CSV table of C-alpha atoms and ligand atoms in Angstrom, one decimal:
chain,number,residue,atom,x,y,z
A,1,MET,CA,-10.1,6.5,-21.6
A,2,LYS,CA,-7.9,3.4,-22.1
A,3,ILE,CA,-5.4,3.2,-19.2
A,4,GLY,CA,-2.4,0.8,-18.7
A,5,MET,CA,-1.8,0.1,-15.0
A,6,VAL,CA,1.6,-1.3,-14.2
A,7,LEU,CA,2.2,-2.6,-10.7
A,8,TYR,CA,3.5,-5.3,-8.3
A,9,PRO,CA,0.8,-7.9,-8.1
A,10,THR,CA,1.6,-8.9,-4.5
A,11,PHE,CA,0.3,-7.9,-1.1
A,12,GLY,CA,2.3,-4.7,-0.8
A,13,GLY,CA,0.5,-1.3,-0.5
A,14,SER,CA,1.5,-0.1,-4.0
A,15,GLY,CA,0.0,-3.1,-5.7
A,16,VAL,CA,-3.2,-2.7,-3.6
A,17,VAL,CA,-3.5,1.0,-4.5
A,18,GLY,CA,-2.9,0.4,-8.2
A,19,THR,CA,-5.3,-2.5,-8.3
A,20,GLU,CA,-8.1,-0.7,-6.4
A,21,LEU,CA,-7.6,2.4,-8.5
A,22,GLY,CA,-7.9,0.3,-11.7
A,23,LYS,CA,-11.0,-1.4,-10.5
A,24,ALA,CA,-12.6,1.9,-9.6
A,25,LEU,CA,-11.7,3.5,-13.0
A,26,ALA,CA,-13.2,0.4,-14.7
A,27,ALA,CA,-16.4,0.7,-12.7
A,28,LYS,CA,-16.6,4.3,-14.0
A,29,GLY,CA,-16.4,3.1,-17.6
A,30,HIS,CA,-12.7,3.5,-18.4
A,31,GLU,CA,-10.9,0.5,-20.0
A,32,VAL,CA,-8.1,-0.7,-17.7
A,33,HIS,CA,-5.3,-2.9,-18.8
A,34,PHE,CA,-3.2,-4.4,-15.9
A,35,ILE,CA,0.4,-5.3,-16.9
A,36,THR,CA,2.4,-7.3,-14.4
A,37,TYR,CA,3.9,-10.8,-13.8
A,38,SER,CA,1.0,-12.5,-12.0
A,39,GLN,CA,-2.7,-11.8,-11.3
A,40,PRO,CA,-2.9,-8.9,-8.8
A,41,VAL,CA,-4.1,-10.3,-5.4
A,42,ARG,CA,-6.9,-7.8,-5.1
A,43,LEU,CA,-8.1,-8.1,-8.7
A,44,GLY,CA,-10.7,-10.8,-7.9
A,45,SER,CA,-13.0,-12.4,-10.4
A,46,PHE,CA,-14.3,-11.1,-13.7
A,47,ARG,CA,-15.2,-7.4,-14.0
A,48,GLU,CA,-16.3,-5.4,-17.0
A,49,ASN,CA,-13.6,-3.2,-18.6
A,50,ILE,CA,-10.7,-5.0,-17.0
A,51,PHE,CA,-8.0,-6.8,-18.9
A,52,TYR,CA,-4.9,-8.5,-17.5
A,53,HIS,CA,-1.7,-8.9,-19.6
A,54,GLU,CA,0.8,-11.2,-17.9
A,55,VAL,CA,4.5,-10.6,-18.3
A,56,VAL,CA,6.2,-13.9,-18.8
A,57,VAL,CA,9.9,-14.0,-18.3
A,58,THR,CA,11.9,-16.5,-20.4
A,59,ASP,CA,14.2,-18.7,-18.3
A,60,TYR,CA,17.3,-19.2,-20.4
A,61,PRO,CA,20.4,-20.9,-19.0
A,62,LEU,CA,22.6,-17.9,-19.9
A,63,PHE,CA,20.8,-15.7,-17.4
A,64,ASP,CA,21.8,-15.6,-13.8
A,65,PHE,CA,19.1,-13.0,-13.4
A,66,GLN,CA,16.0,-13.1,-15.5
A,67,PRO,CA,15.5,-9.9,-17.6
A,68,TYR,CA,12.1,-8.9,-16.2
A,69,GLU,CA,12.5,-5.2,-17.0
A,70,THR,CA,13.1,-6.0,-20.7
A,71,GLU,CA,10.1,-8.4,-20.9
A,72,LEU,CA,7.9,-5.8,-19.1
A,73,THR,CA,9.0,-3.0,-21.5
A,74,SER,CA,8.2,-5.2,-24.5
A,75,LYS,CA,4.8,-6.0,-23.0
A,76,MET,CA,4.1,-2.3,-22.5
A,77,VAL,CA,5.0,-1.5,-26.1
A,78,ASP,CA,2.7,-4.3,-27.3
A,79,VAL,CA,-0.3,-3.4,-25.1
A,80,VAL,CA,-0.1,0.3,-25.8
A,81,LYS,CA,0.2,-0.3,-29.6
A,82,TYR,CA,-2.4,-3.0,-30.1
A,83,GLU,CA,-4.9,-2.0,-27.3
A,84,LYS,CA,-4.5,1.7,-28.3
A,85,LEU,CA,-3.9,2.9,-24.8
A,86,ASP,CA,-4.2,6.6,-24.0
A,87,VAL,CA,-2.0,6.7,-20.9
A,88,LEU,CA,0.3,4.4,-18.9
A,89,HIS,CA,0.2,4.7,-15.1
A,90,VAL,CA,3.1,3.0,-13.3
A,91,HIS,CA,3.1,2.3,-9.6
A,92,TYR,CA,6.5,2.2,-7.8
A,93,ALA,CA,9.5,3.7,-9.5
A,94,ILE,CA,11.7,0.6,-9.8
A,95,PRO,CA,11.7,-0.9,-12.4
A,96,HIS,CA,8.3,0.3,-13.6
A,97,ALA,CA,9.2,3.9,-14.3
A,98,SER,CA,12.4,3.1,-16.1
A,99,ALA,CA,10.7,0.4,-18.2
A,100,ALA,CA,8.0,2.8,-19.1
A,101,PHE,CA,10.5,5.4,-20.2
A,102,LEU,CA,12.1,2.9,-22.6
A,103,ALA,CA,8.7,1.7,-23.8
A,104,LYS,CA,7.8,5.3,-24.5
A,105,GLN,CA,11.0,5.9,-26.6
A,106,ILE,CA,10.4,2.7,-28.6
A,107,LEU,CA,6.8,3.7,-29.3
A,108,LYS,CA,8.0,7.3,-30.2
A,109,SER,CA,10.2,5.8,-32.9
A,110,GLN,CA,7.1,4.2,-34.3
A,111,GLY,CA,5.1,7.5,-34.3
A,112,ILE,CA,3.1,6.7,-31.2
A,113,HIS,CA,3.0,9.1,-28.2
A,114,ILE,CA,2.1,7.6,-24.8
A,115,PRO,CA,2.1,9.8,-21.7
A,116,VAL,CA,3.5,8.2,-18.5
A,117,VAL,CA,2.3,8.9,-15.0
A,118,THR,CA,4.6,7.6,-12.2
A,119,THR,CA,3.2,7.2,-8.7
A,120,LEU,CA,5.8,7.1,-5.9
A,121,HIS,CA,4.8,4.9,-3.0
A,122,GLY,CA,7.5,5.0,-0.4
A,123,THR,CA,10.2,2.4,-0.3
A,124,ASP,CA,11.0,3.1,-3.9
A,125,ILE,CA,12.2,6.5,-2.6
A,126,THR,CA,12.9,6.1,1.2
A,127,LEU,CA,14.7,2.8,1.2
A,128,VAL,CA,15.4,1.1,-2.1
A,129,GLY,CA,15.6,4.3,-4.1
A,130,ARG,CA,18.2,6.0,-1.8
A,131,ASP,CA,20.6,3.1,-2.5
A,132,PRO,CA,23.3,4.9,-4.5
A,133,SER,CA,23.2,2.2,-7.1
A,134,PHE,CA,19.6,3.1,-8.1
A,135,GLU,CA,19.9,6.8,-7.7
A,136,PRO,CA,20.7,7.9,-11.3
A,137,VAL,CA,17.9,5.7,-12.8
A,138,ILE,CA,15.3,6.9,-10.3
A,139,THR,CA,16.2,10.6,-10.7
A,140,PHE,CA,16.1,10.3,-14.5
A,141,CYS,CA,12.8,8.5,-14.8
A,142,ILE,CA,11.1,10.8,-12.3
A,143,ASN,CA,12.3,13.8,-14.3
A,144,GLU,CA,11.3,12.2,-17.6
A,145,SER,CA,7.7,11.1,-16.5
A,146,ASP,CA,4.9,13.2,-17.9
A,147,ALA,CA,3.3,13.4,-14.5
A,148,VAL,CA,4.5,12.3,-11.1
A,149,THR,CA,2.4,11.8,-8.0
A,150,ALA,CA,3.4,10.9,-4.4
A,151,VAL,CA,1.1,9.4,-1.8
A,152,SER,CA,1.8,11.9,0.9
A,153,ASN,CA,3.4,15.4,1.5
A,154,SER,CA,6.1,13.6,3.5
A,155,LEU,CA,7.0,11.4,0.5
A,156,LYS,CA,7.1,14.4,-1.8
A,157,ALA,CA,9.4,16.2,0.5
A,158,SER,CA,11.7,13.2,0.8
A,159,THR,CA,11.9,12.8,-2.9
A,160,TYR,CA,13.0,16.4,-3.4
A,161,LYS,CA,15.4,16.1,-0.5
A,162,HIS,CA,17.2,12.9,-1.7
A,163,PHE,CA,17.0,13.2,-5.5
A,164,ASN,CA,17.8,16.0,-7.9
A,165,ILE,CA,14.2,16.5,-9.1
A,166,THR,CA,13.5,19.3,-11.5
A,167,ARG,CA,9.8,18.8,-12.1
A,168,GLN,CA,6.5,19.1,-10.3
A,169,ILE,CA,5.3,16.3,-8.0
A,170,ASP,CA,1.6,16.3,-7.1
A,171,VAL,CA,0.4,14.7,-3.9
A,172,ILE,CA,-2.5,12.4,-4.3
A,173,PRO,CA,-3.1,10.5,-1.0
A,174,ASN,CA,-4.0,6.8,-0.9
A,175,PHE,CA,-7.7,5.9,-0.5
A,176,ILE,CA,-10.1,3.3,0.7
A,177,VAL,CA,-13.0,1.6,-1.0
A,178,VAL,CA,-15.7,1.1,1.5
A,179,ASP,CA,-17.5,-2.2,1.1
A,180,GLU,CA,-20.8,-2.1,3.0
A,181,ASP,CA,-20.9,-5.9,2.9
A,182,ASN,CA,-18.0,-6.1,5.4
A,183,GLU,CA,-19.9,-4.3,8.2
A,184,GLY,CA,-21.7,-7.3,9.6
A,185,PHE,CA,-19.1,-9.9,10.8
A,186,SER,CA,-18.1,-8.6,14.1
A,187,GLU,CA,-19.4,-10.5,17.2
A,188,GLN,CA,-19.7,-14.0,15.9
A,189,MET,CA,-16.2,-14.2,14.4
A,190,ARG,CA,-14.7,-12.3,17.3
A,191,ARG,CA,-15.7,-15.1,19.7
A,192,LYS,CA,-13.5,-17.5,17.7
A,193,TYR,CA,-10.4,-15.6,18.8
A,194,ALA,CA,-11.2,-13.8,22.1
A,195,CYS,CA,-13.2,-14.5,25.2
A,196,ASP,CA,-15.8,-12.1,26.6
A,197,GLY,CA,-14.0,-9.0,27.9
A,198,GLU,CA,-10.8,-9.6,25.9
A,199,LYS,CA,-9.8,-6.9,23.4
A,200,ILE,CA,-8.4,-7.7,20.0
A,201,ILE,CA,-5.3,-5.9,18.8
A,202,CYS,CA,-4.4,-6.3,15.2
A,203,HIS,CA,-1.3,-5.7,13.0
A,204,ILE,CA,-1.0,-6.2,9.2
A,205,SER,CA,2.2,-5.9,7.3
A,206,ASN,CA,4.8,-7.6,5.1
A,207,PHE,CA,6.9,-8.3,8.3
A,208,ARG,CA,9.9,-6.5,7.0
A,209,LYS,CA,12.5,-4.8,9.2
A,210,VAL,CA,11.0,-1.4,8.5
A,211,LYS,CA,7.7,-2.5,10.2
A,212,ARG,CA,9.5,-3.1,13.6
A,213,ILE,CA,7.5,-6.3,14.2
A,214,GLU,CA,9.2,-6.9,17.5
A,215,ASP,CA,7.8,-3.5,18.8
A,216,VAL,CA,4.4,-4.9,17.9
A,217,VAL,CA,5.0,-7.8,20.2
A,218,LYS,CA,6.6,-5.6,23.0
A,219,VAL,CA,3.7,-3.1,22.9
A,220,PHE,CA,1.2,-6.0,23.1
A,221,ALA,CA,3.0,-7.6,26.0
A,222,LEU,CA,2.7,-4.4,28.0
A,223,ILE,CA,-1.0,-4.1,27.1
A,224,ALA,CA,-1.7,-7.7,28.0
A,225,ALA,CA,-0.1,-7.3,31.3
A,226,GLN,CA,-2.6,-4.6,32.2
A,227,THR,CA,-5.9,-5.6,30.4
A,228,PRO,CA,-7.2,-8.9,28.9
A,229,ALA,CA,-6.3,-8.9,25.2
A,230,LYS,CA,-5.3,-11.0,22.1
A,231,LEU,CA,-2.9,-10.0,19.3
A,232,ILE,CA,-3.8,-11.0,15.7
A,233,LEU,CA,-1.0,-10.7,13.2
A,234,ILE,CA,-1.8,-10.8,9.4
A,235,GLY,CA,0.9,-11.1,6.7
A,236,ASP,CA,4.2,-12.8,6.4
A,237,GLY,CA,7.8,-11.9,5.7
A,238,PRO,CA,11.4,-12.2,6.9
A,239,ASP,CA,10.8,-10.9,10.5
A,240,ARG,CA,7.9,-13.2,11.3
A,241,TYR,CA,10.3,-15.6,13.0
A,242,HIS,CA,11.6,-12.9,15.3
A,243,ALA,CA,8.0,-12.0,16.4
A,244,GLU,CA,7.2,-15.7,17.1
A,245,ARG,CA,10.4,-16.2,19.1
A,246,LEU,CA,9.9,-13.0,21.1
A,247,SER,CA,6.3,-13.8,22.0
A,248,ARG,CA,7.5,-17.2,23.3
A,249,GLU,CA,10.3,-15.6,25.2
A,250,LEU,CA,7.9,-13.2,26.8
A,251,GLY,CA,5.5,-16.0,27.7
A,252,ILE,CA,2.6,-14.5,25.7
A,253,ASN,CA,2.5,-16.8,22.7
A,254,GLU,CA,-0.9,-18.3,23.7
A,255,LYS,CA,-2.3,-14.8,23.2
A,256,VAL,CA,-0.6,-14.1,19.9
A,257,ILE,CA,-2.3,-15.5,16.7
A,258,PHE,CA,-0.4,-15.5,13.4
A,259,LEU,CA,-2.9,-15.8,10.5
A,260,GLY,CA,-0.4,-15.5,7.7
A,261,LYS,CA,-1.2,-13.8,4.4
A,262,LEU,CA,-4.9,-12.9,3.8
A,263,ARG,CA,-6.4,-11.6,0.6
A,264,ASP,CA,-9.1,-9.8,2.4
A,265,THR,CA,-8.3,-8.2,5.8
A,266,ALA,CA,-11.6,-6.4,6.4
A,267,HIS,CA,-13.2,-9.4,8.1
A,268,VAL,CA,-10.6,-9.4,10.9
A,269,LEU,CA,-10.5,-5.6,11.1
A,270,SER,CA,-14.3,-5.6,11.6
A,271,PHE,CA,-13.9,-7.3,15.0
A,272,SER,CA,-10.6,-5.7,16.1
A,273,ASP,CA,-10.4,-3.0,18.7
A,274,LEU,CA,-7.0,-1.4,18.0
A,275,PHE,CA,-4.5,-1.4,15.2
A,276,LEU,CA,-0.7,-1.2,15.9
A,277,LEU,CA,1.7,0.3,13.3
A,278,PRO,CA,5.0,1.1,15.0
A,279,SER,CA,7.0,1.3,11.7
A,280,GLU,CA,10.5,2.9,11.4
A,281,THR,CA,9.1,4.8,8.4
A,282,GLU,CA,6.0,4.7,6.4
A,283,SER,CA,5.3,7.0,3.4
A,284,PHE,CA,1.5,6.7,4.0
A,285,GLY,CA,0.4,3.7,6.1
A,286,LEU,CA,-2.3,2.2,4.0
A,287,ALA,CA,-2.8,-0.6,6.5
A,288,ALA,CA,-3.6,2.0,9.2
A,289,LEU,CA,-6.2,3.7,6.9
A,290,GLU,CA,-7.8,0.4,6.1
A,291,ALA,CA,-8.1,-0.2,9.8
A,292,MET,CA,-9.6,3.2,10.5
A,293,ALA,CA,-12.1,2.7,7.7
A,294,MET,CA,-13.4,-0.4,9.6
A,295,GLY,CA,-13.7,1.7,12.8
A,296,VAL,CA,-10.4,0.6,14.4
A,297,PRO,CA,-8.3,3.3,16.1
A,298,VAL,CA,-4.6,3.3,15.4
A,299,ILE,CA,-1.6,3.3,17.7
A,300,SER,CA,1.4,4.2,15.5
A,301,SER,CA,4.7,5.8,15.3
A,302,ASN,CA,5.0,9.5,14.4
A,303,THR,CA,7.0,9.1,11.2
A,304,GLY,CA,6.9,9.8,7.5
A,305,GLY,CA,3.3,10.2,6.2
A,306,ILE,CA,1.6,8.5,9.1
A,307,PRO,CA,0.5,11.8,10.8
A,308,GLU,CA,-1.2,12.8,7.6
A,309,VAL,CA,-3.4,9.7,8.1
A,310,ASN,CA,-3.7,9.0,11.8
A,311,GLU,CA,-4.7,12.1,13.7
A,312,HIS,CA,-3.2,12.2,17.2
A,313,GLY,CA,-6.0,12.3,19.8
A,314,TYR,CA,-8.7,11.8,17.3
A,315,SER,CA,-8.3,8.6,15.1
A,316,GLY,CA,-5.7,7.2,17.5
A,317,PHE,CA,-2.3,8.2,18.9
A,318,LEU,CA,1.2,8.8,17.7
A,319,SER,CA,4.5,8.1,19.6
A,320,GLU,CA,8.1,8.4,18.7
A,321,VAL,CA,9.6,5.5,16.7
A,322,GLY,CA,10.6,2.8,19.2
A,323,ASP,CA,8.8,4.3,22.2
A,324,VAL,CA,6.9,1.1,23.1
A,325,GLN,CA,6.1,2.3,26.6
A,326,ASP,CA,4.2,5.4,25.2
A,327,MET,CA,2.4,3.3,22.6
A,328,ALA,CA,1.3,0.8,25.3
A,329,LYS,CA,0.3,3.6,27.6
A,330,ASN,CA,-1.9,5.2,24.9
A,331,ALA,CA,-3.4,1.8,24.0
A,332,VAL,CA,-4.3,0.8,27.6
A,333,ASP,CA,-5.7,4.3,28.2
A,334,LEU,CA,-8.0,3.8,25.1
A,335,LEU,CA,-9.0,0.3,26.0
A,336,THR,CA,-9.8,0.9,29.6
A,337,SER,CA,-11.0,4.5,29.9
A,338,GLY,CA,-14.4,4.2,28.2
A,339,LYS,CA,-13.1,6.3,25.3
A,340,LEU,CA,-12.8,3.4,22.8
A,341,GLU,CA,-16.2,3.6,21.3
A,342,THR,CA,-15.7,7.4,20.6
A,343,TYR,CA,-12.4,6.7,19.0
A,344,LYS,CA,-13.8,4.0,16.8
A,345,ILE,CA,-16.3,6.5,15.4
A,346,GLN,CA,-13.7,9.1,15.0
A,347,ALA,CA,-11.3,6.7,13.2
A,348,LYS,CA,-14.1,5.9,10.7
A,349,ASN,CA,-14.8,9.6,10.3
A,350,LYS,CA,-11.2,10.4,9.6
A,351,ALA,CA,-11.0,7.6,7.0
A,352,LYS,CA,-13.9,9.3,5.1
A,353,GLU,CA,-11.4,12.0,4.1
A,354,PHE,CA,-9.7,9.3,1.9
A,355,THR,CA,-12.6,7.7,0.1
A,356,ILE,CA,-12.1,6.6,-3.5
A,357,GLU,CA,-14.9,9.0,-4.6
A,358,LEU,CA,-12.7,11.9,-3.4
A,359,ILE,CA,-9.4,10.7,-4.8
A,360,LEU,CA,-10.3,9.1,-8.1
A,361,PRO,CA,-11.1,12.4,-9.9
A,362,LYS,CA,-7.6,13.7,-9.0
A,363,TYR,CA,-6.1,10.9,-11.1
A,364,GLU,CA,-8.6,11.3,-13.9
A,365,GLU,CA,-7.8,15.0,-14.0
A,366,ILE,CA,-4.1,14.2,-14.5
A,367,TYR,CA,-4.8,11.6,-17.2
A,368,GLU,CA,-7.2,14.0,-19.1
A,369,LYS,CA,-4.7,16.8,-19.1
A,370,LEU,CA,-1.9,14.6,-20.5
A,371,VAL,CA,-4.2,13.0,-23.1
A,372,MET,CA,-5.4,16.4,-24.2
A,373,ASN,CA,-1.8,17.7,-24.5
A,374,SER,CA,-0.7,14.7,-26.4
A,375,LYS,CA,-3.6,15.0,-28.9
A,376,GLY,CA,-3.4,18.8,-29.1
B,401,GMT,O1,5.0,-1.2,3.2
B,401,GMT,C1,5.7,-1.8,2.3
B,401,GMT,O2,6.8,-2.2,2.6
B,401,GMT,C2,5.2,-2.0,1.0
B,401,GMT,C3,5.2,-0.7,0.2
B,401,GMT,C4,4.7,-0.9,-1.2
B,401,GMT,O3,5.1,-0.2,-2.1
B,401,GMT,O4,3.9,-1.8,-1.6
B,401,GMT,O5,4.3,0.2,0.9
B,401,GMT,C5,4.5,1.6,0.6
B,401,GMT,O6,3.5,2.0,-0.2
B,401,GMT,C6,2.2,2.0,0.4
B,401,GMT,C7,1.1,2.4,-0.6
B,401,GMT,O7,1.3,3.7,-1.1
B,401,GMT,C8,2.2,2.9,1.6
B,401,GMT,O8,1.0,2.9,2.3
B,401,GMT,C9,3.3,2.4,2.6
B,401,GMT,O9,3.4,3.4,3.7
B,401,GMT,C10,4.6,2.4,1.9
B,401,GMT,N1,5.6,1.7,2.8
B,401,GMT,C11,6.6,2.4,3.3
B,401,GMT,O10,6.9,3.5,3.1
B,401,GMT,C12,7.5,1.6,4.2
């Protein structure tokens, strides 16, 4: 099949999922055409069956805001028509699903039928999408897509709750691609960050308000007061400054390491002992799943789709949003009671429920059905 993959190319989870899905489809022999405004961060170097079409937005003095959606629509029309795509898969509703709807109408006027699959990722529904100014567009393009998937049952339920959706939404969870090459870093690299006996706590996010970065620092401060530990933070964003300031105020800044944005987080996860994800909401929590896949148990909030990924008392622990005392208690208990090694194995086992080999066929089945219908 020839598949168009439309996504954000940045570090966000939706871009990571779209890119890894495209790579896996290409490895299975499908032809995958990425359409976005810069090279997706996880795309890496040359791979067979992968093509990248950059959307270039013209900067014209008349525009206060560049017309990205219009350029994206035109690029989709062009790629579908000349690369003879069978299906367009758009990740994140805004503006990808609405641009896809318009592209589909333009192509229809030229006698070309292209089915559109929309995958909802989270903030497109739970934060951005609920903004009343977006609501009519989101509702319309979800209802008009040929297939709609959500990354968790929780996100599916929120979508039905907050929008007037009249069509079926299928749940296809996010996935991990296990890279056996990443297994062997641990001890040597760990020593660069932590002394003997010190545990490494890790957090990865885009440092936005929804991630509750200050809770990460507060939980760590409580842990560090009871057992030797270091905190490694990966990523960047508007709330990084608050985390830096708080760790200085709490006098733990020597134990807190900000690594900034990293393309590949598996190296650091391979020598981490615990992962913190105290988010306000999280439709899935891909970062937690990636940690679990590397054998890192997760201390997280009990919100949105996180409990569908992090199993309380097995792959880690869940606490109410903002309950930093409970999160720290669970963390210290894990780190000091001799249970850590068991939880590391359990976290890895739980992650195996989400391997690409299990998830990929679910997307292929949707594409095949749509392509068959459009040809029949
Ligand atoms: O977490 C973010 O703010 C980025 C956002 C995105 O779309 O890139 O992440 C959302 O999609 C991820 C991939 O499906 C999910 O794992 C995240 O839970 C979800 N974020 C939120 O719901 C806050």
